[in-house]
Short mmCIF file of C-alpha atoms in Angstrom, two decimals:
data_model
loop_
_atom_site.label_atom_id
_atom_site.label_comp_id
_atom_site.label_asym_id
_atom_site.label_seq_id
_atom_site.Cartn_x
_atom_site.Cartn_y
_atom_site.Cartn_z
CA UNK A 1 246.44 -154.67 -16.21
CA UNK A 2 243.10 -155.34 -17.89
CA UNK A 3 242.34 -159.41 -19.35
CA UNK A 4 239.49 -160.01 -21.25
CA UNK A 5 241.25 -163.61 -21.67
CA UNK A 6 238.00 -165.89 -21.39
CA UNK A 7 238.78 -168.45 -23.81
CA UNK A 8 238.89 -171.84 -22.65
CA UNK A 9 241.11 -173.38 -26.03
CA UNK A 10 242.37 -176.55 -25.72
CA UNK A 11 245.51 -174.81 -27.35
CA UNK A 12 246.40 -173.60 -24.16
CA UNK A 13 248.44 -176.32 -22.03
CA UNK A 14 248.20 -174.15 -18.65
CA UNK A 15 246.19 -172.54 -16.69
CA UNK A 16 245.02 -168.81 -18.56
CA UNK A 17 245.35 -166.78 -15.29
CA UNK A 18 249.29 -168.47 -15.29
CA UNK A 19 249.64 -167.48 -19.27
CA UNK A 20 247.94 -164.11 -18.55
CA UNK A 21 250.29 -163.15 -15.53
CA UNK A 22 253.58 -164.81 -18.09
CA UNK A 23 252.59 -162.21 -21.61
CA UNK A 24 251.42 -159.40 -18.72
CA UNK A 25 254.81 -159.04 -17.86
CA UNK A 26 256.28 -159.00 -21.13
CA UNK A 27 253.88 -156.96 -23.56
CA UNK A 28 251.78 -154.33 -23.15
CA UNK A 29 248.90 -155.63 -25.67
CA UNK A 30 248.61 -159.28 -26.45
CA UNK A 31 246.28 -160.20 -29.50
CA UNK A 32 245.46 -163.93 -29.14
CA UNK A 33 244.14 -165.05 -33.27
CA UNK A 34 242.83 -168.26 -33.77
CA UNK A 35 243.60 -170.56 -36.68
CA UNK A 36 241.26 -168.31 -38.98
CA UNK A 37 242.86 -165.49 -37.97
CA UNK A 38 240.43 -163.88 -36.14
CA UNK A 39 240.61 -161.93 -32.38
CA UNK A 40 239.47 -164.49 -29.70
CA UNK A 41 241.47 -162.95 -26.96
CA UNK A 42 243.29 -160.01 -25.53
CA UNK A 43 245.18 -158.73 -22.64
CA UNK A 44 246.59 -154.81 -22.12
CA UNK A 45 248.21 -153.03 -19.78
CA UNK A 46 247.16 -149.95 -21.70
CA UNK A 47 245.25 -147.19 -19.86
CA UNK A 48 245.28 -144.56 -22.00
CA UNK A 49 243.83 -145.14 -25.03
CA UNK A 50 240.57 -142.29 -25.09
CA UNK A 51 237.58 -143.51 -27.28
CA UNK A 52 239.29 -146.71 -28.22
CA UNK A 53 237.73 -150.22 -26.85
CA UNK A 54 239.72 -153.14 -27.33
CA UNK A 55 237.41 -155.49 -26.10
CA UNK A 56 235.33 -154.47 -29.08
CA UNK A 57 238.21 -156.05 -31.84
CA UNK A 58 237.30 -159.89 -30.09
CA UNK A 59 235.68 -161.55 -32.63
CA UNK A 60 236.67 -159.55 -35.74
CA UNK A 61 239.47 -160.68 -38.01
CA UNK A 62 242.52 -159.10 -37.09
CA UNK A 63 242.81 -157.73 -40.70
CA UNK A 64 239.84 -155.34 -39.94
CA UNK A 65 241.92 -153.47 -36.78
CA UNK A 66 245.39 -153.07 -39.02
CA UNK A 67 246.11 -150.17 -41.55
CA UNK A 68 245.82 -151.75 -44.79
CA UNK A 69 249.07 -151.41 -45.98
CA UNK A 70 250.58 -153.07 -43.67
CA UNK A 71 248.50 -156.16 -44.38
CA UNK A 72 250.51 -158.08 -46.41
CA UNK A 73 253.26 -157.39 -43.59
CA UNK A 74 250.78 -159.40 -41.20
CA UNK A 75 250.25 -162.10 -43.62
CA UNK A 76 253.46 -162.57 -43.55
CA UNK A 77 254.70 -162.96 -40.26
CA UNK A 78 251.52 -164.79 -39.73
CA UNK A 79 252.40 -167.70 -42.02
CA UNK A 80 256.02 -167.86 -40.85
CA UNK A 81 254.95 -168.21 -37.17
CA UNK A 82 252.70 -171.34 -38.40
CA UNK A 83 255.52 -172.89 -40.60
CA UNK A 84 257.42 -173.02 -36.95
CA UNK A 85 259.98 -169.70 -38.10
CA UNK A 86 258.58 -167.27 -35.00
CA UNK A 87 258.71 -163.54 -36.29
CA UNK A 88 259.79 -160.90 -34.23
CA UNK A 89 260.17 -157.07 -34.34
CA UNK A 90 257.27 -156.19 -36.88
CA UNK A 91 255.80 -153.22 -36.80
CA UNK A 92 251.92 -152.95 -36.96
CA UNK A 93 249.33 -149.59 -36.80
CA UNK A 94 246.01 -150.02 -35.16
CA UNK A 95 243.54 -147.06 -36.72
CA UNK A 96 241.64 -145.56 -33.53
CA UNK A 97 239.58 -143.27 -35.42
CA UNK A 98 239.48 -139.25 -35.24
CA UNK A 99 243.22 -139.76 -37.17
CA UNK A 100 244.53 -141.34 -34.20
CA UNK A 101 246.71 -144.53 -34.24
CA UNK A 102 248.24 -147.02 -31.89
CA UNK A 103 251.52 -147.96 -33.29
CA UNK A 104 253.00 -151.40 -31.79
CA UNK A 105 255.73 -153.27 -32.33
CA UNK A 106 255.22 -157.34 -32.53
CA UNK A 107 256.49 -160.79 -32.17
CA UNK A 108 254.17 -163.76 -33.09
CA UNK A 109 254.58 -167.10 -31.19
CA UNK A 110 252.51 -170.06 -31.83
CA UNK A 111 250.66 -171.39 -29.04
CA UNK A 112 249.13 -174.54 -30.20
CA UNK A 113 248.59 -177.40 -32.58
CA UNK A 114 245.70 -176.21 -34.34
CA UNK A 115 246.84 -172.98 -35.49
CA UNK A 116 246.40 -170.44 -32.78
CA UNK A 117 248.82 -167.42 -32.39
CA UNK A 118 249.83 -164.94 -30.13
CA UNK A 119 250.83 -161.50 -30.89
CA UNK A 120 252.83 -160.17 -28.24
CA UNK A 121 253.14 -156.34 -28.64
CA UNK A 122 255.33 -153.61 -27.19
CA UNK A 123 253.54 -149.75 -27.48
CA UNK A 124 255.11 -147.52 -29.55
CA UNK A 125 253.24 -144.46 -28.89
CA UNK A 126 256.24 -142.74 -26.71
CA UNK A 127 258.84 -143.83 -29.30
CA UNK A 128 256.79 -142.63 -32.25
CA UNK A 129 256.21 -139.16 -30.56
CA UNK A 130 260.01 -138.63 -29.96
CA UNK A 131 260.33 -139.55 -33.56
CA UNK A 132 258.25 -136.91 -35.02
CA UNK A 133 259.01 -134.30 -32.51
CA UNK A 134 262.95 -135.14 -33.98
CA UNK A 135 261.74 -135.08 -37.28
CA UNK A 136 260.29 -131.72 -36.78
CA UNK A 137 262.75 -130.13 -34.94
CA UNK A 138 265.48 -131.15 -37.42
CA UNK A 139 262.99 -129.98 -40.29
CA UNK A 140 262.71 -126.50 -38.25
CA UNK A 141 266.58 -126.35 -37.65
CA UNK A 142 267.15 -126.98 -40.87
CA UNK A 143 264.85 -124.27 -42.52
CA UNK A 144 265.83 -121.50 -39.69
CA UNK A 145 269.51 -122.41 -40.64
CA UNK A 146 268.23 -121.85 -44.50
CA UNK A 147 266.61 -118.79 -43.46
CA UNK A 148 269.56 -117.56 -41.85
CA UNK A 149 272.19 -118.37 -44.51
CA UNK A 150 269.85 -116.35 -47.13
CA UNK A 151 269.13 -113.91 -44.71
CA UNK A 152 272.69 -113.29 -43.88
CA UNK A 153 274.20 -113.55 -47.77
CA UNK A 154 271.10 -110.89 -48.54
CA UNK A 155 272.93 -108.76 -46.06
CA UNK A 156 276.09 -109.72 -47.50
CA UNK A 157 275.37 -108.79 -50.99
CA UNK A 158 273.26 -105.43 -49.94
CA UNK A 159 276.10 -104.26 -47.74
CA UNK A 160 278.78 -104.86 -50.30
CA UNK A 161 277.02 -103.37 -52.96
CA UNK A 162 275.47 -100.09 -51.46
CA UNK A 163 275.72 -96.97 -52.89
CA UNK A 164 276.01 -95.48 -49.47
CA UNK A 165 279.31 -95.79 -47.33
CA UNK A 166 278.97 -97.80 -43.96
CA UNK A 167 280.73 -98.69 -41.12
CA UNK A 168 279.50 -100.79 -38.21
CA UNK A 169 280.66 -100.49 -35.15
CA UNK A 170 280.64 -102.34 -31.83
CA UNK A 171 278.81 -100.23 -29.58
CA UNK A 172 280.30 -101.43 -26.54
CA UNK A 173 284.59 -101.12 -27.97
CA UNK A 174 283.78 -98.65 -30.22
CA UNK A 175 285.65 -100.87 -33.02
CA UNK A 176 284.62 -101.60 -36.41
CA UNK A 177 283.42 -104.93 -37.36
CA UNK A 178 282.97 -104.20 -40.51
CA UNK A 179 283.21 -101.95 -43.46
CA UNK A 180 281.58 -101.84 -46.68
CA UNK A 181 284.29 -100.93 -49.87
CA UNK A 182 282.57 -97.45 -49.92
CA UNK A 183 284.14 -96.54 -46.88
CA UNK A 184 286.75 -98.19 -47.28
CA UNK A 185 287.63 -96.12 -50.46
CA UNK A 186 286.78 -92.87 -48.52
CA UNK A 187 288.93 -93.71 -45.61
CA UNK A 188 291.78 -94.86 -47.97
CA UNK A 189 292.34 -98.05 -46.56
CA UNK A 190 290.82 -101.76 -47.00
CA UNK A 191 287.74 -103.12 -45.79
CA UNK A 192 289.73 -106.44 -43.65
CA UNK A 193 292.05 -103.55 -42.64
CA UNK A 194 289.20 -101.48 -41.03
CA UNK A 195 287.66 -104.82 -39.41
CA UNK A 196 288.83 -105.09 -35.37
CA UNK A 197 290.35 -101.31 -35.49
CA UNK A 198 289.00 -98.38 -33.44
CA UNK A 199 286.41 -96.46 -35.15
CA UNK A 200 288.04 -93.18 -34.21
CA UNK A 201 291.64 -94.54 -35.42
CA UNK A 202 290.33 -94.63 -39.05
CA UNK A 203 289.93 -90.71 -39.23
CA UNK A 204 293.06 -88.27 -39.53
CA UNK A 205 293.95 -87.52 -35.81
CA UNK A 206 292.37 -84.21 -35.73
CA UNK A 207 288.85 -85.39 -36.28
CA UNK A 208 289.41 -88.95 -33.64
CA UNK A 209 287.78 -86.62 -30.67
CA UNK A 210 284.40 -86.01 -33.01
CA UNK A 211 284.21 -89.55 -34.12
CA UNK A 212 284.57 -90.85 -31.07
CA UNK A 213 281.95 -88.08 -29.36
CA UNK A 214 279.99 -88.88 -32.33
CA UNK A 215 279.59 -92.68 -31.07
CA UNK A 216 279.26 -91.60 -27.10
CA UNK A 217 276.00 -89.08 -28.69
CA UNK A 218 274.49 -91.90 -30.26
CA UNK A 219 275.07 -93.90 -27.14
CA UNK A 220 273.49 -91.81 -24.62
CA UNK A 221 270.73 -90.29 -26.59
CA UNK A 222 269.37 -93.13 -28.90
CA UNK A 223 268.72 -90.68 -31.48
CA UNK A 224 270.64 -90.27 -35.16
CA UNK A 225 273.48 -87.83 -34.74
CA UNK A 226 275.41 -86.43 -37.40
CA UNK A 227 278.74 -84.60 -37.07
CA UNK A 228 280.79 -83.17 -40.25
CA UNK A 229 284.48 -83.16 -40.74
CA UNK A 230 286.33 -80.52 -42.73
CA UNK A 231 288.82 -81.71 -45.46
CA UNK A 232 292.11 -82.55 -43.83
CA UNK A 233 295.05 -84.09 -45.77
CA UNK A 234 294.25 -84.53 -49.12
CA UNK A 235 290.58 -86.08 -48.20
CA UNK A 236 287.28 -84.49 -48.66
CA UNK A 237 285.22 -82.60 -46.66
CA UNK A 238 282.88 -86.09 -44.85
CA UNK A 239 279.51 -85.75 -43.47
CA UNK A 240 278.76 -88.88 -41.06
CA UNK A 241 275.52 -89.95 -39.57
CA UNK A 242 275.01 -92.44 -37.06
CA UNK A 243 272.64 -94.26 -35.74
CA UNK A 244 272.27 -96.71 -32.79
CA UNK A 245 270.66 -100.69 -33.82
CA UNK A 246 270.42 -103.66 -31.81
CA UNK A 247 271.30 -107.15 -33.57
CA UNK A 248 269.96 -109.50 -31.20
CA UNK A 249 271.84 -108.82 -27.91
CA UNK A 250 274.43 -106.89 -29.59
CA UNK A 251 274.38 -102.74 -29.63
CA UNK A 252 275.63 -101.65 -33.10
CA UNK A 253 276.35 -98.07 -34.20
CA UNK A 254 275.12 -97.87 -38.54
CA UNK A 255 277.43 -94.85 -39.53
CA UNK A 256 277.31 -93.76 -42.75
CA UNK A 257 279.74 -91.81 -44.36
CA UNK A 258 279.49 -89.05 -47.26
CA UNK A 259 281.79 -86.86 -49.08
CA UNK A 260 281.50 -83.76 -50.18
CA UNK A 261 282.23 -81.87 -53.20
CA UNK A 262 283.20 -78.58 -52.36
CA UNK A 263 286.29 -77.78 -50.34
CA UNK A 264 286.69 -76.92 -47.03
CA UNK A 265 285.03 -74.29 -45.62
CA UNK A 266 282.68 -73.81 -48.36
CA UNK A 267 279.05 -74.39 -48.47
CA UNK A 268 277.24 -77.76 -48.71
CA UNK A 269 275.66 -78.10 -52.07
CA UNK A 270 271.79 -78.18 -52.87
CA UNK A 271 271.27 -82.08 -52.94
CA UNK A 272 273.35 -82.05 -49.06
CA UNK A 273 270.91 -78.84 -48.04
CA UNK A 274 267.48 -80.37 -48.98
CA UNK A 275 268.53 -83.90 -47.29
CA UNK A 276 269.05 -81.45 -43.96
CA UNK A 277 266.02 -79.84 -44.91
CA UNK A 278 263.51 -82.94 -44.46
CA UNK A 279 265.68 -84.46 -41.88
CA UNK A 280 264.64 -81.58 -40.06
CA UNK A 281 261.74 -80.76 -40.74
CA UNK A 282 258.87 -80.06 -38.44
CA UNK A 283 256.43 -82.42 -40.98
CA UNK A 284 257.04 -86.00 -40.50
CA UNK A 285 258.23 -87.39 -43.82
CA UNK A 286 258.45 -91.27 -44.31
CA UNK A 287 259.43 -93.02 -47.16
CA UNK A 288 258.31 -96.53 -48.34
CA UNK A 289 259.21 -98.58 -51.14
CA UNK A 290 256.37 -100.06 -53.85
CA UNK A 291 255.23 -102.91 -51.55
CA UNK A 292 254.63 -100.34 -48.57
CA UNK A 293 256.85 -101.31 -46.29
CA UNK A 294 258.98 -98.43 -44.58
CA UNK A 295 262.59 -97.24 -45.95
CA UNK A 296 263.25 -94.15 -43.73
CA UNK A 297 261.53 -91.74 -41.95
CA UNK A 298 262.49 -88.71 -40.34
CA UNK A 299 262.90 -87.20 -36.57
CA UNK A 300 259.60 -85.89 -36.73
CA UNK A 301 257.99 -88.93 -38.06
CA UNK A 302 259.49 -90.66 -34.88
CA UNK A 303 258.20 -88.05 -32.15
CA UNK A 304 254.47 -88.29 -33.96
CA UNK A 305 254.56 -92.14 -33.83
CA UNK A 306 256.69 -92.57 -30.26
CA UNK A 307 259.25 -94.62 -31.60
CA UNK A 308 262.83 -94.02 -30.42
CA UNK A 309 265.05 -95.25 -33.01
CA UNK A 310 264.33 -94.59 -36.73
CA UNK A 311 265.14 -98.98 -36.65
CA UNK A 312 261.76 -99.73 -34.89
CA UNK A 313 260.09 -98.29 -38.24
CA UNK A 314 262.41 -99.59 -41.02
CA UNK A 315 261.08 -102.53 -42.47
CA UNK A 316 257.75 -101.85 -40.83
CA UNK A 317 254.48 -102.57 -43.65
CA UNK A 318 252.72 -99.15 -43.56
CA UNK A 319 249.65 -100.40 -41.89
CA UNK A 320 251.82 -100.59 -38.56
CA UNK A 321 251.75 -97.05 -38.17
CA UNK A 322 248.58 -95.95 -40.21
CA UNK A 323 244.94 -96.30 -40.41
CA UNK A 324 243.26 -94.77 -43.67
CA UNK A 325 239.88 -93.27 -43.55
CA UNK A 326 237.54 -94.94 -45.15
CA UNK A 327 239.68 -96.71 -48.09
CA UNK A 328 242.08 -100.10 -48.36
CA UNK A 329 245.57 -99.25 -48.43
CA UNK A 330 245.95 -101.17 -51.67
CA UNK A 331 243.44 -98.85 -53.49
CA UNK A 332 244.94 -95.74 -51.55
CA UNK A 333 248.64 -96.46 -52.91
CA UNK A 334 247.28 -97.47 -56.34
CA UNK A 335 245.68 -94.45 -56.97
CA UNK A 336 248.50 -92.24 -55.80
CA UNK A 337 250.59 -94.29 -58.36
CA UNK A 338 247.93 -93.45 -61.48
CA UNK A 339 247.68 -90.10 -60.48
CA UNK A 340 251.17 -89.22 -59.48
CA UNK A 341 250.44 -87.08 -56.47
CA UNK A 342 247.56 -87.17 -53.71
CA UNK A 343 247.33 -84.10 -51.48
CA UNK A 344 245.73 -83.36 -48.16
CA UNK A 345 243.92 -86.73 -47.39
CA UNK A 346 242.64 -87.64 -43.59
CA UNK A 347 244.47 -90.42 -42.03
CA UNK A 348 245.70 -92.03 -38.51
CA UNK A 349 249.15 -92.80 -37.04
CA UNK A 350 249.33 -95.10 -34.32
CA UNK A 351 251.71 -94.46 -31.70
CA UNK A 352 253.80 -97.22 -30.02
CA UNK A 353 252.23 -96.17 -26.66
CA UNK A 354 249.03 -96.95 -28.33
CA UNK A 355 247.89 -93.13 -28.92
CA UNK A 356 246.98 -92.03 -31.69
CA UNK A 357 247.31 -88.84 -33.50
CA UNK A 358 244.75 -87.67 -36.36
CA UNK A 359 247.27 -86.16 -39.90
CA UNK A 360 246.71 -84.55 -42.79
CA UNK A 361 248.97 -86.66 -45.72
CA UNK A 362 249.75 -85.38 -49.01
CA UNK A 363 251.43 -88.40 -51.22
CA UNK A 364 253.65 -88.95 -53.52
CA UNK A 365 254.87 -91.69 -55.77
CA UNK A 366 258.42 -92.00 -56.19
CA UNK A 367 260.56 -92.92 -59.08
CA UNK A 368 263.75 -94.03 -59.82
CA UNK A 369 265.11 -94.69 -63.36
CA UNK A 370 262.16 -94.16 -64.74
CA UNK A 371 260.71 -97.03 -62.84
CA UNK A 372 258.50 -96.61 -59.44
CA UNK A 373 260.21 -97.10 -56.46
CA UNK A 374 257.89 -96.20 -53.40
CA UNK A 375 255.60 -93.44 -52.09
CA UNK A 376 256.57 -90.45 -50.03
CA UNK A 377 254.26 -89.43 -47.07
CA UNK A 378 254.68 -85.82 -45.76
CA UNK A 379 252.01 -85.34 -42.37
CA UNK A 380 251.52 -83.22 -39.59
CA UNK A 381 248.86 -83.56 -36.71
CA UNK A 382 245.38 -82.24 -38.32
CA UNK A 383 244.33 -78.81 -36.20
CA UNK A 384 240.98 -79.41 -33.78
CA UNK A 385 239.27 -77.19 -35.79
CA UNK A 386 240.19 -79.28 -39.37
CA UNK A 387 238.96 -82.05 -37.60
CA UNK A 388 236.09 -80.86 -36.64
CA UNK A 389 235.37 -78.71 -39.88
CA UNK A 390 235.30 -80.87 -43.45
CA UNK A 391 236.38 -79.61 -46.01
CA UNK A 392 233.75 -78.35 -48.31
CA UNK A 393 232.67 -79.73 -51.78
CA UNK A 394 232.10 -77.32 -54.48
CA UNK A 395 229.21 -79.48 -55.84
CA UNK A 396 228.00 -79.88 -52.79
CA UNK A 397 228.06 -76.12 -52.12
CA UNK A 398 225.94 -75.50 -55.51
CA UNK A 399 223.37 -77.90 -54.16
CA UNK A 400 222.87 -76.22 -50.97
CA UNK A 401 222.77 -72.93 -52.98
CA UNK A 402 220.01 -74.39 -55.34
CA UNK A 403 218.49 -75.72 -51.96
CA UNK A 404 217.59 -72.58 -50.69
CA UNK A 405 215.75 -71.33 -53.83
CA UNK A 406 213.49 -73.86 -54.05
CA UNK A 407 212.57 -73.51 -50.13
CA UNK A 408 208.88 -72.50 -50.28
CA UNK A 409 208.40 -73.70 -53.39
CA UNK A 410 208.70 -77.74 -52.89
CA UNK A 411 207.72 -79.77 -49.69
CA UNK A 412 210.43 -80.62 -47.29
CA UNK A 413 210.14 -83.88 -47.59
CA UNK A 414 210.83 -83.48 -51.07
CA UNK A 415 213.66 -81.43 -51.18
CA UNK A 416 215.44 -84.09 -48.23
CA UNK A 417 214.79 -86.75 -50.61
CA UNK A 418 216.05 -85.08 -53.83
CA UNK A 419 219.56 -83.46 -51.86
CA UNK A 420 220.07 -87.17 -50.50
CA UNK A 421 220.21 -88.41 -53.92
CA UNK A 422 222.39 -85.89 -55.08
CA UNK A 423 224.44 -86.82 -52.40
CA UNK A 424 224.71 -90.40 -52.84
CA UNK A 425 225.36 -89.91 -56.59
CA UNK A 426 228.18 -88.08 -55.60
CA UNK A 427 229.63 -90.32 -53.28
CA UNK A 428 229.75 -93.39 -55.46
CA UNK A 429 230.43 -91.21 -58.56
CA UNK A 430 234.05 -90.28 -56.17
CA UNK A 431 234.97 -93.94 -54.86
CA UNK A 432 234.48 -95.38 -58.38
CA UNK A 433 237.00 -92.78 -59.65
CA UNK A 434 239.63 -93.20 -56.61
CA UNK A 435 239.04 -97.34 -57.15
CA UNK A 436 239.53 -97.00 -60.61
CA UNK A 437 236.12 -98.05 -61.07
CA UNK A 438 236.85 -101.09 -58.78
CA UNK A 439 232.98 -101.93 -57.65
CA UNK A 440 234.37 -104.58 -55.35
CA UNK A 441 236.63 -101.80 -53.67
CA UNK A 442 233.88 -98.82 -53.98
CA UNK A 443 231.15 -100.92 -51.93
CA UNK A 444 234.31 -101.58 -49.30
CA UNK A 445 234.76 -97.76 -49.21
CA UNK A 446 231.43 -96.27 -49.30
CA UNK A 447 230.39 -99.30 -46.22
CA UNK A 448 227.94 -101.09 -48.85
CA UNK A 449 227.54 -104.33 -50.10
CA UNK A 450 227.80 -105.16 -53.44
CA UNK A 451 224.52 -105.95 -53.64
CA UNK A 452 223.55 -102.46 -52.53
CA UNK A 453 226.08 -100.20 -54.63
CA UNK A 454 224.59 -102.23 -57.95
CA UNK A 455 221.09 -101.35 -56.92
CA UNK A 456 222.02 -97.63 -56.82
CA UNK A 457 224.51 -97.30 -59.49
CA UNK A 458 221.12 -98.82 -61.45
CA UNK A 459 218.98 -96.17 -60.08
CA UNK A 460 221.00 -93.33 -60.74
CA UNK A 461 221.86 -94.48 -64.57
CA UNK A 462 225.25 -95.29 -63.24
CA UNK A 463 225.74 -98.24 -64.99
CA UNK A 464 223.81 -97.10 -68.11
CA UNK A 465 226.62 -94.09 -68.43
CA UNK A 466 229.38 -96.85 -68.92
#
């Protein structure tokens, strides 16, 4: 307990040291005012108040160490405690500085004839921390429960409405939990029906023994496994393809279902044959949609970037896996949607292990109903000697050409001087046409400041040309 009670007012009727030891027991910050109402005493129990001296507020008026809106609140309680009607309970701040505050709760007792009063406080510092740490965890429940209902009716609405047919299915029963109508329809039977049922039981009984090594493939191997099932009672030829997805500690199997149009027996149409194609392919092929983050990749994309489950990449932005040379990944995707098409560019996938392989990308920009949907990235590891080799530059080529007739003819120094500037021209000439004649972008490219690329776009007539 720390006093600094030294007043010797006639207000008090006992000894200090006895009144002291009496309020000690009961508050933890007494506040002694005097008619005036200004600080002429105070005793605290409190210990841990860093940068804050009380001792300091003896001899100011109390309404100079209380948050101003709560002054009238003082006044109040102030006056009643003088007209004889004690007030109890009020709540008071006390500003510490650096933001900090000493909240106390209050109950005002006159001590004497001639005006003096004592405000015996409680510390509120514990309760007022439980307050806001409930006030923030209800805030945070409350927008992770948001999240999650517009997460989940997201989900709802995309599985419902998906062109493709899908069945999920417990990894660990092998039954369905749910169905979207698509597969319902190509099952012949109703999505609630399908819910609970054994995935194998919702295939004619000569195809249950593929299903259900379909699902025990996908189990063991972690990889997508496809299986196709010739046309058996009145149903179509199906192609299924499943793949293996953990929803928090659940293990789900995504199979997706597709019929086909020709009968039994006979061969899978074009559309069917170039999906196998780039499934297969020995190019890794992802696909993104128009704000870059990943839609689906193939097997090869997986091996070149170490991940085991096509899952670990969906949803992914882009520049989890890649590293462009030299250019922002906005610009890069920009121009490959002005221009259409972007072939054999120099880029960097980083592998979950944390290697990293050096590609060759060609891009393309994808449509769908005349609008753009994405960009399509077909790669495959760059050869030591490409990366070792540039490519040439056919501009470039005619300047060394026109180089070597001027050798004896010009100083050295000269011709360095002149080819640099050639050189240069060129290089700014190219990023301001794959910017779109973005300067702000071109000096990011080319490693320049702004500053810098202005000066030599001026002394190469640049800027005059525009």
């Amino acid at each position: 307990m720390v006093s600094t009670l030294k007043s010797k007012a006639p207000a008090l009727a006992v000894d200090p040291r006895t009144v002291a030891g009496l309020v000690a027991a009961a508050a933890d910050l007494t506040l002694v005012l005097d008619a005036d109402d200004i600080v002429r005493d105070i005793l605290h129990t409190l210990t841990d108040l860093p940068g804050a001296r009380l001792p300091a507020w003896i001899g100011l008026p109390v309404t100079d160490i209380v948050r101003p809106e709560q002054l009238a609140t003082l006044r109040a309680m102030l006056r009643a405690t003088r007209d004889g009607r004690p007030a109890k309970k009020f709540e008071i701040g006390h500003p510490l500085g650096a933001g900090r505050e000493l909240p106390m709760q209050y109950s005002a007792v006159s001590i004497g004839a001639n005006g003096d009063v004592a405000l015996v406080g409680r510390d509120l510092r514990v309760v007022a921390d439980l307050q806001s740490r409930l006030v923030a965890s209800r805030r945070t429940a409350e927008q992770s429960g948001q999240r999650q209902r517009q997460a989940e009716a997201h989900y709802r609405l995309l599985f419902e409405t998906a062109g493709d047919a899908m069945i999920v299915v417990d990894a660990e029963s092998s039954k369905i939990r749910e169905a979207n109508p698509r597969a319902a329809a190509l099952l012949g039977s109703d999505a609630a029906d399908l819910a609970g049922r054994k995935v194998a039981s919702a295939f004619d009984k000569p195809h249950q023994g593929d299903v259900q090594a379909l699902v025990g493939a996908v189990l063991a191997s972690g990889l997508r496994e496809t299986v196709r099932l010739p046309a058996q009672g009145g149903r179509d030829r199906l192609s299924l393809a499943a793949e293996l997805f953990r929803a928090g500690d659940l293990k789900l199997v995504m199979i997706r279902l597709e019929a086909a149009e020709t009968g039994a027996g006979g061969p899978a149409g074009p559309d069917q044959r170039l999906v196998d194609l780039v499934r297969d392919a020995t190019e890794a092929v992802l696909l993104s949609d128009e704000d870059g983050l990943v839609v689906w990749t193939n097997e090869a994309f997986l091996i070149l970037a170490g991940l085991p489950l096509a899952a670990h990449a969906i949803g992914k932005p882009l520049e989890t896996f890649f590293h462009w040379h030299g250019i922002d990944e906005d610009v890069l995707l920009a121009d490959v949607r002005r221009r259409g098409r972007l072939a054999l560019f120099s880029g960097t996938v980083r592998g979950a292990n944390g290697q990293s392989s050096e590609v060759e990308l060609s891009a393309v920009a994808r449509t769908e109903g005349g609008r753009p949907s994405g960009y399509a990235f077909v790669m495959r590891p760059r050869s030591e000697e490409a990366t070792q080799t540039p490519r040439g530059n056919s501009d470039l080529m005619r300047t060394a050409e026109s180089l070597s007739e001027m050798i004896g003819r010009v100083p050295m120094k000269d011709l360095v001087r002149d080819t640099t500037d050639v050189i240069e021209r060129m290089c700014i000439e190219a990023a301001l046409k794959l910017t779109g004649d973005n300067r702000a972008s071109a000096a990011r490219v080319l490693g320049l400041s702004r500053q810098a690329l202005y000066l030599k776009m001026h002394r190469f007539g640049i800027v005059d040309e525009e």
